[in-house]
PDB file of C-alpha atoms in Angstrom:
ATOM      1  CA  MET E   1       0.000   0.000   0.000  1.00  0.00           C
ATOM      2  CA  ILE E   2       1.324   3.439  -0.919  1.00  0.00           C
ATOM      3  CA  ASP E   3       1.623   6.035   1.831  1.00  0.00           C
ATOM      4  CA  LYS E   4       0.912   9.777   1.859  1.00  0.00           C
ATOM      5  CA  GLU E   5       4.589  10.805   1.594  1.00  0.00           C
ATOM      6  CA  SER E   6       5.167   8.596  -1.469  1.00  0.00           C
ATOM      7  CA  LEU E   7       2.091   9.989  -3.220  1.00  0.00           C
ATOM      8  CA  LEU E   8       3.193  13.556  -2.543  1.00  0.00           C
ATOM      9  CA  GLU E   9       6.721  12.756  -3.741  1.00  0.00           C
ATOM     10  CA  ILE E  10       5.366  11.637  -7.116  1.00  0.00           C
ATOM     11  CA  ALA E  11       3.385  14.879  -7.457  1.00  0.00           C
ATOM     12  CA  ASN E  12       6.187  17.120  -6.212  1.00  0.00           C
ATOM     13  CA  ARG E  13       8.829  15.695  -8.573  1.00  0.00           C
ATOM     14  CA  ALA E  14       6.933  15.183 -11.846  1.00  0.00           C
ATOM     15  CA  ASP E  15       8.154  17.292 -14.752  1.00  0.00           C
ATOM     16  CA  ALA E  16       4.603  18.025 -15.875  1.00  0.00           C
ATOM     17  CA  VAL E  17       1.081  17.267 -14.781  1.00  0.00           C
ATOM     18  CA  TYR E  18      -1.575  16.030 -17.183  1.00  0.00           C
ATOM     19  CA  LEU E  19      -4.989  17.559 -16.558  1.00  0.00           C
ATOM     20  CA  ALA E  20      -8.138  15.733 -17.644  1.00  0.00           C
ATOM     21  CA  THR E  21     -11.517  17.442 -17.823  1.00  0.00           C
ATOM     22  CA  VAL E  22     -14.787  16.457 -19.494  1.00  0.00           C
ATOM     23  CA  ASP E  23     -16.158  18.229 -22.575  1.00  0.00           C
ATOM     24  CA  GLY E  24     -19.683  16.937 -23.005  1.00  0.00           C
ATOM     25  CA  THR E  25     -19.126  13.195 -23.180  1.00  0.00           C
ATOM     26  CA  SER E  26     -15.469  13.337 -24.236  1.00  0.00           C
ATOM     27  CA  PRO E  27     -12.389  13.543 -22.019  1.00  0.00           C
ATOM     28  CA  ARG E  28      -9.880  16.312 -22.731  1.00  0.00           C
ATOM     29  CA  ILE E  29      -6.281  15.853 -21.573  1.00  0.00           C
ATOM     30  CA  ARG E  30      -3.486  18.390 -21.700  1.00  0.00           C
ATOM     31  CA  ALA E  31      -0.019  18.843 -20.216  1.00  0.00           C
ATOM     32  CA  MET E  32       0.275  21.654 -17.682  1.00  0.00           C
ATOM     33  CA  VAL E  33       3.143  23.108 -15.676  1.00  0.00           C
ATOM     34  CA  ASN E  34       3.641  21.451 -12.305  1.00  0.00           C
ATOM     35  CA  LEU E  35       3.378  24.261  -9.772  1.00  0.00           C
ATOM     36  CA  ARG E  36       4.464  21.817  -7.039  1.00  0.00           C
ATOM     37  CA  ARG E  37       8.018  21.753  -8.513  1.00  0.00           C
ATOM     38  CA  GLN E  38      10.123  23.665  -6.004  1.00  0.00           C
ATOM     39  CA  ASP E  39      13.067  24.025  -8.394  1.00  0.00           C
ATOM     40  CA  GLN E  40      10.922  25.658 -11.095  1.00  0.00           C
ATOM     41  CA  TYR E  41       8.333  27.529  -9.012  1.00  0.00           C
ATOM     42  CA  PRO E  42       9.891  28.216  -5.589  1.00  0.00           C
ATOM     43  CA  GLU E  43       7.157  30.444  -4.147  1.00  0.00           C
ATOM     44  CA  PRO E  44       4.078  28.897  -5.802  1.00  0.00           C
ATOM     45  CA  SER E  45       5.265  25.408  -4.828  1.00  0.00           C
ATOM     46  CA  GLN E  46       5.080  26.382  -1.151  1.00  0.00           C
ATOM     47  CA  VAL E  47       1.414  27.329  -1.530  1.00  0.00           C
ATOM     48  CA  CYS E  48       0.621  24.162  -3.470  1.00  0.00           C
ATOM     49  CA  ARG E  49       2.480  21.818  -1.138  1.00  0.00           C
ATOM     50  CA  ALA E  50       0.869  23.379   1.951  1.00  0.00           C
ATOM     51  CA  ASP E  51      -2.550  22.299   0.653  1.00  0.00           C
ATOM     52  CA  GLY E  52      -1.919  18.561   0.816  1.00  0.00           C
ATOM     53  CA  PHE E  53      -3.081  16.708  -2.263  1.00  0.00           C
ATOM     54  CA  ALA E  54      -4.735  19.735  -3.916  1.00  0.00           C
ATOM     55  CA  CYS E  55      -3.615  20.325  -7.507  1.00  0.00           C
ATOM     56  CA  TYR E  56      -3.329  23.901  -8.795  1.00  0.00           C
ATOM     57  CA  PHE E  57      -3.327  25.105 -12.396  1.00  0.00           C
ATOM     58  CA  SER E  58      -3.049  28.536 -13.973  1.00  0.00           C
ATOM     59  CA  THR E  59      -5.217  29.192 -17.024  1.00  0.00           C
ATOM     60  CA  SER E  60      -7.311  31.745 -18.828  1.00  0.00           C
ATOM     61  CA  MET E  61     -10.910  32.446 -17.868  1.00  0.00           C
ATOM     62  CA  SER E  62     -11.626  32.233 -21.605  1.00  0.00           C
ATOM     63  CA  SER E  63     -10.087  28.733 -21.912  1.00  0.00           C
ATOM     64  CA  GLY E  64     -11.857  25.512 -22.734  1.00  0.00           C
ATOM     65  CA  LYS E  65     -10.731  24.183 -19.348  1.00  0.00           C
ATOM     66  CA  VAL E  66     -12.843  26.770 -17.516  1.00  0.00           C
ATOM     67  CA  ARG E  67     -15.830  26.164 -19.793  1.00  0.00           C
ATOM     68  CA  GLU E  68     -15.521  22.399 -19.196  1.00  0.00           C
ATOM     69  CA  VAL E  69     -15.173  22.740 -15.405  1.00  0.00           C
ATOM     70  CA  ARG E  70     -18.233  25.005 -15.259  1.00  0.00           C
ATOM     71  CA  SER E  71     -20.234  22.366 -17.090  1.00  0.00           C
ATOM     72  CA  ASN E  72     -18.795  19.361 -15.231  1.00  0.00           C
ATOM     73  CA  PRO E  73     -16.367  19.831 -12.306  1.00  0.00           C
ATOM     74  CA  ALA E  74     -15.153  16.195 -12.370  1.00  0.00           C
ATOM     75  CA  ALA E  75     -11.441  16.199 -13.192  1.00  0.00           C
ATOM     76  CA  SER E  76      -8.210  14.266 -12.790  1.00  0.00           C
ATOM     77  CA  ALA E  77      -4.530  15.188 -12.622  1.00  0.00           C
ATOM     78  CA  TYR E  78      -1.851  12.662 -13.551  1.00  0.00           C
ATOM     79  CA  TYR E  79       1.715  12.976 -12.255  1.00  0.00           C
ATOM     80  CA  CYS E  80       4.355  10.473 -13.272  1.00  0.00           C
ATOM     81  CA  ASP E  81       8.019   9.571 -13.375  1.00  0.00           C
ATOM     82  CA  PRO E  82       8.340   7.295 -16.406  1.00  0.00           C
ATOM     83  CA  LEU E  83      11.944   6.384 -15.576  1.00  0.00           C
ATOM     84  CA  THR E  84      10.934   4.745 -12.288  1.00  0.00           C
ATOM     85  CA  PHE E  85       7.528   3.479 -13.467  1.00  0.00           C
ATOM     86  CA  ARG E  86       5.713   5.515 -10.823  1.00  0.00           C
ATOM     87  CA  GLY E  87       2.550   7.469 -11.445  1.00  0.00           C
ATOM     88  CA  ALA E  88      -0.520   8.730  -9.648  1.00  0.00           C
ATOM     89  CA  THR E  89      -3.857  10.004 -10.889  1.00  0.00           C
ATOM     90  CA  PHE E  90      -5.654  12.278  -8.439  1.00  0.00           C
ATOM     91  CA  SER E  91      -9.400  12.570  -9.079  1.00  0.00           C
ATOM     92  CA  GLY E  92     -12.125  14.759  -7.631  1.00  0.00           C
ATOM     93  CA  LYS E  93     -13.890  18.060  -8.192  1.00  0.00           C
ATOM     94  CA  MET E  94     -12.317  21.155  -9.740  1.00  0.00           C
ATOM     95  CA  GLU E  95     -12.934  24.745  -8.621  1.00  0.00           C
ATOM     96  CA  ILE E  96     -12.356  28.022 -10.478  1.00  0.00           C
ATOM     97  CA  LEU E  97     -10.662  30.554  -8.174  1.00  0.00           C
ATOM     98  CA  THR E  98     -10.251  34.270  -8.868  1.00  0.00           C
ATOM     99  CA  GLY E  99      -9.099  35.589  -5.488  1.00  0.00           C
ATOM    100  CA  PRO E 100      -6.345  38.190  -5.921  1.00  0.00           C
ATOM    101  CA  GLU E 101      -4.157  36.871  -3.067  1.00  0.00           C
ATOM    102  CA  LEU E 102      -4.025  33.330  -4.456  1.00  0.00           C
ATOM    103  CA  LYS E 103      -3.480  34.576  -8.005  1.00  0.00           C
ATOM    104  CA  LYS E 104      -0.547  36.672  -6.796  1.00  0.00           C
ATOM    105  CA  ALA E 105       0.894  33.842  -4.676  1.00  0.00           C
ATOM    106  CA  LEU E 106       0.894  31.473  -7.673  1.00  0.00           C
ATOM    107  CA  TRP E 107       1.973  34.031 -10.288  1.00  0.00           C
ATOM    108  CA  ASP E 108       5.116  33.502 -12.384  1.00  0.00           C
ATOM    109  CA  GLU E 109       6.646  36.379 -14.367  1.00  0.00           C
ATOM    110  CA  GLY E 110       7.190  34.082 -17.356  1.00  0.00           C
ATOM    111  CA  TRP E 111       3.434  34.081 -17.862  1.00  0.00           C
ATOM    112  CA  ARG E 112       3.434  37.673 -19.114  1.00  0.00           C
ATOM    113  CA  ILE E 113       3.313  36.154 -22.591  1.00  0.00           C
ATOM    114  CA  TYR E 114      -0.278  35.138 -21.722  1.00  0.00           C
ATOM    115  CA  TRP E 115      -1.464  37.756 -19.215  1.00  0.00           C
ATOM    116  CA  THR E 116      -0.522  41.291 -18.187  1.00  0.00           C
ATOM    117  CA  GLY E 117       0.072  40.264 -14.572  1.00  0.00           C
ATOM    118  CA  ALA E 118      -1.453  38.586 -11.534  1.00  0.00           C
ATOM    119  CA  ASP E 119      -4.323  41.077 -11.578  1.00  0.00           C
ATOM    120  CA  ASP E 120      -5.291  40.310 -15.193  1.00  0.00           C
ATOM    121  CA  PRO E 121      -8.988  39.293 -15.091  1.00  0.00           C
ATOM    122  CA  ASP E 122      -8.362  36.576 -17.705  1.00  0.00           C
ATOM    123  CA  TYR E 123      -5.793  34.868 -15.422  1.00  0.00           C
ATOM    124  CA  VAL E 124      -7.499  32.416 -13.057  1.00  0.00           C
ATOM    125  CA  ILE E 125      -6.564  29.440 -10.923  1.00  0.00           C
ATOM    126  CA  LEU E 126      -8.077  25.982 -11.091  1.00  0.00           C
ATOM    127  CA  ARG E 127      -7.860  23.857  -7.951  1.00  0.00           C
ATOM    128  CA  LEU E 128      -8.575  20.159  -7.927  1.00  0.00           C
ATOM    129  CA  LYS E 129      -9.572  18.800  -4.530  1.00  0.00           C
ATOM    130  CA  PRO E 130      -8.970  15.075  -5.058  1.00  0.00           C
ATOM    131  CA  THR E 131     -10.786  12.418  -3.088  1.00  0.00           C
ATOM    132  CA  GLU E 132      -8.992   9.404  -4.562  1.00  0.00           C
ATOM    133  CA  ALA E 133      -5.701   8.407  -6.111  1.00  0.00           C
ATOM    134  CA  THR E 134      -4.918   5.514  -8.415  1.00  0.00           C
ATOM    135  CA  GLY E 135      -1.692   4.521 -10.055  1.00  0.00           C
ATOM    136  CA  TRP E 136       1.427   2.386 -10.056  1.00  0.00           C
ATOM    137  CA  TYR E 137       4.136   2.322  -7.385  1.00  0.00           C
ATOM    138  CA  ALA E 138       6.802  -0.223  -6.343  1.00  0.00           C
ATOM    139  CA  GLY E 139       5.732  -2.635  -9.063  1.00  0.00           C
ATOM    140  CA  LYS E 140       2.079  -2.696  -8.024  1.00  0.00           C
ATOM    141  CA  PRO E 141      -1.145  -0.866  -8.825  1.00  0.00           C
ATOM    142  CA  PHE E 142      -2.869   1.090  -6.064  1.00  0.00           C
ATOM    143  CA  HIS E 143      -6.169   2.774  -5.283  1.00  0.00           C
ATOM    144  CA  VAL E 144      -6.399   5.059  -2.269  1.00  0.00           C
ATOM    145  CA  ASP E 145      -9.288   6.963  -0.715  1.00  0.00           C
ATOM    146  CA  LEU E 146      -7.481  10.205   0.099  1.00  0.00           C
ATOM    147  CA  ARG E 147     -10.094  11.127   2.693  1.00  0.00           C
ATOM    148  CA  LYS E 148      -8.718   8.270   4.817  1.00  0.00           C
ATOM    149  CA  LEU E 149      -5.033   9.269   4.638  1.00  0.00           C
TER     150      LEU E 149
END
């Protein structure tokens, strides 16, 4: 059985995170930056890691992701390390957050190619509050109810 620390290690070290949402009856999957990566996002990673298993994503209010979450908040985030054959899918409900403090805390200056700054109304945060995790670790599949960890 996988433990909490091992699950968080997978999420904290993955190069990217793959976000799955639902568009009508079809899944939509895309690679996103992993804000839990301390080496790439020192300040945002602190916020993300402090919130346990929550998964944070920056996106545009005008994006398909936001439209899909409004229609169906069910979502999953997949973190993996293909070299060690470890991966975890975190599933639950997604929220759209527009609070200025959180947007500023998760802001990265490299995103100015998309938005004018942390106060840009098109810049929003998605937060997945997972209730379960499934995946592969130590040569075995796992399924965990995160509410019990």
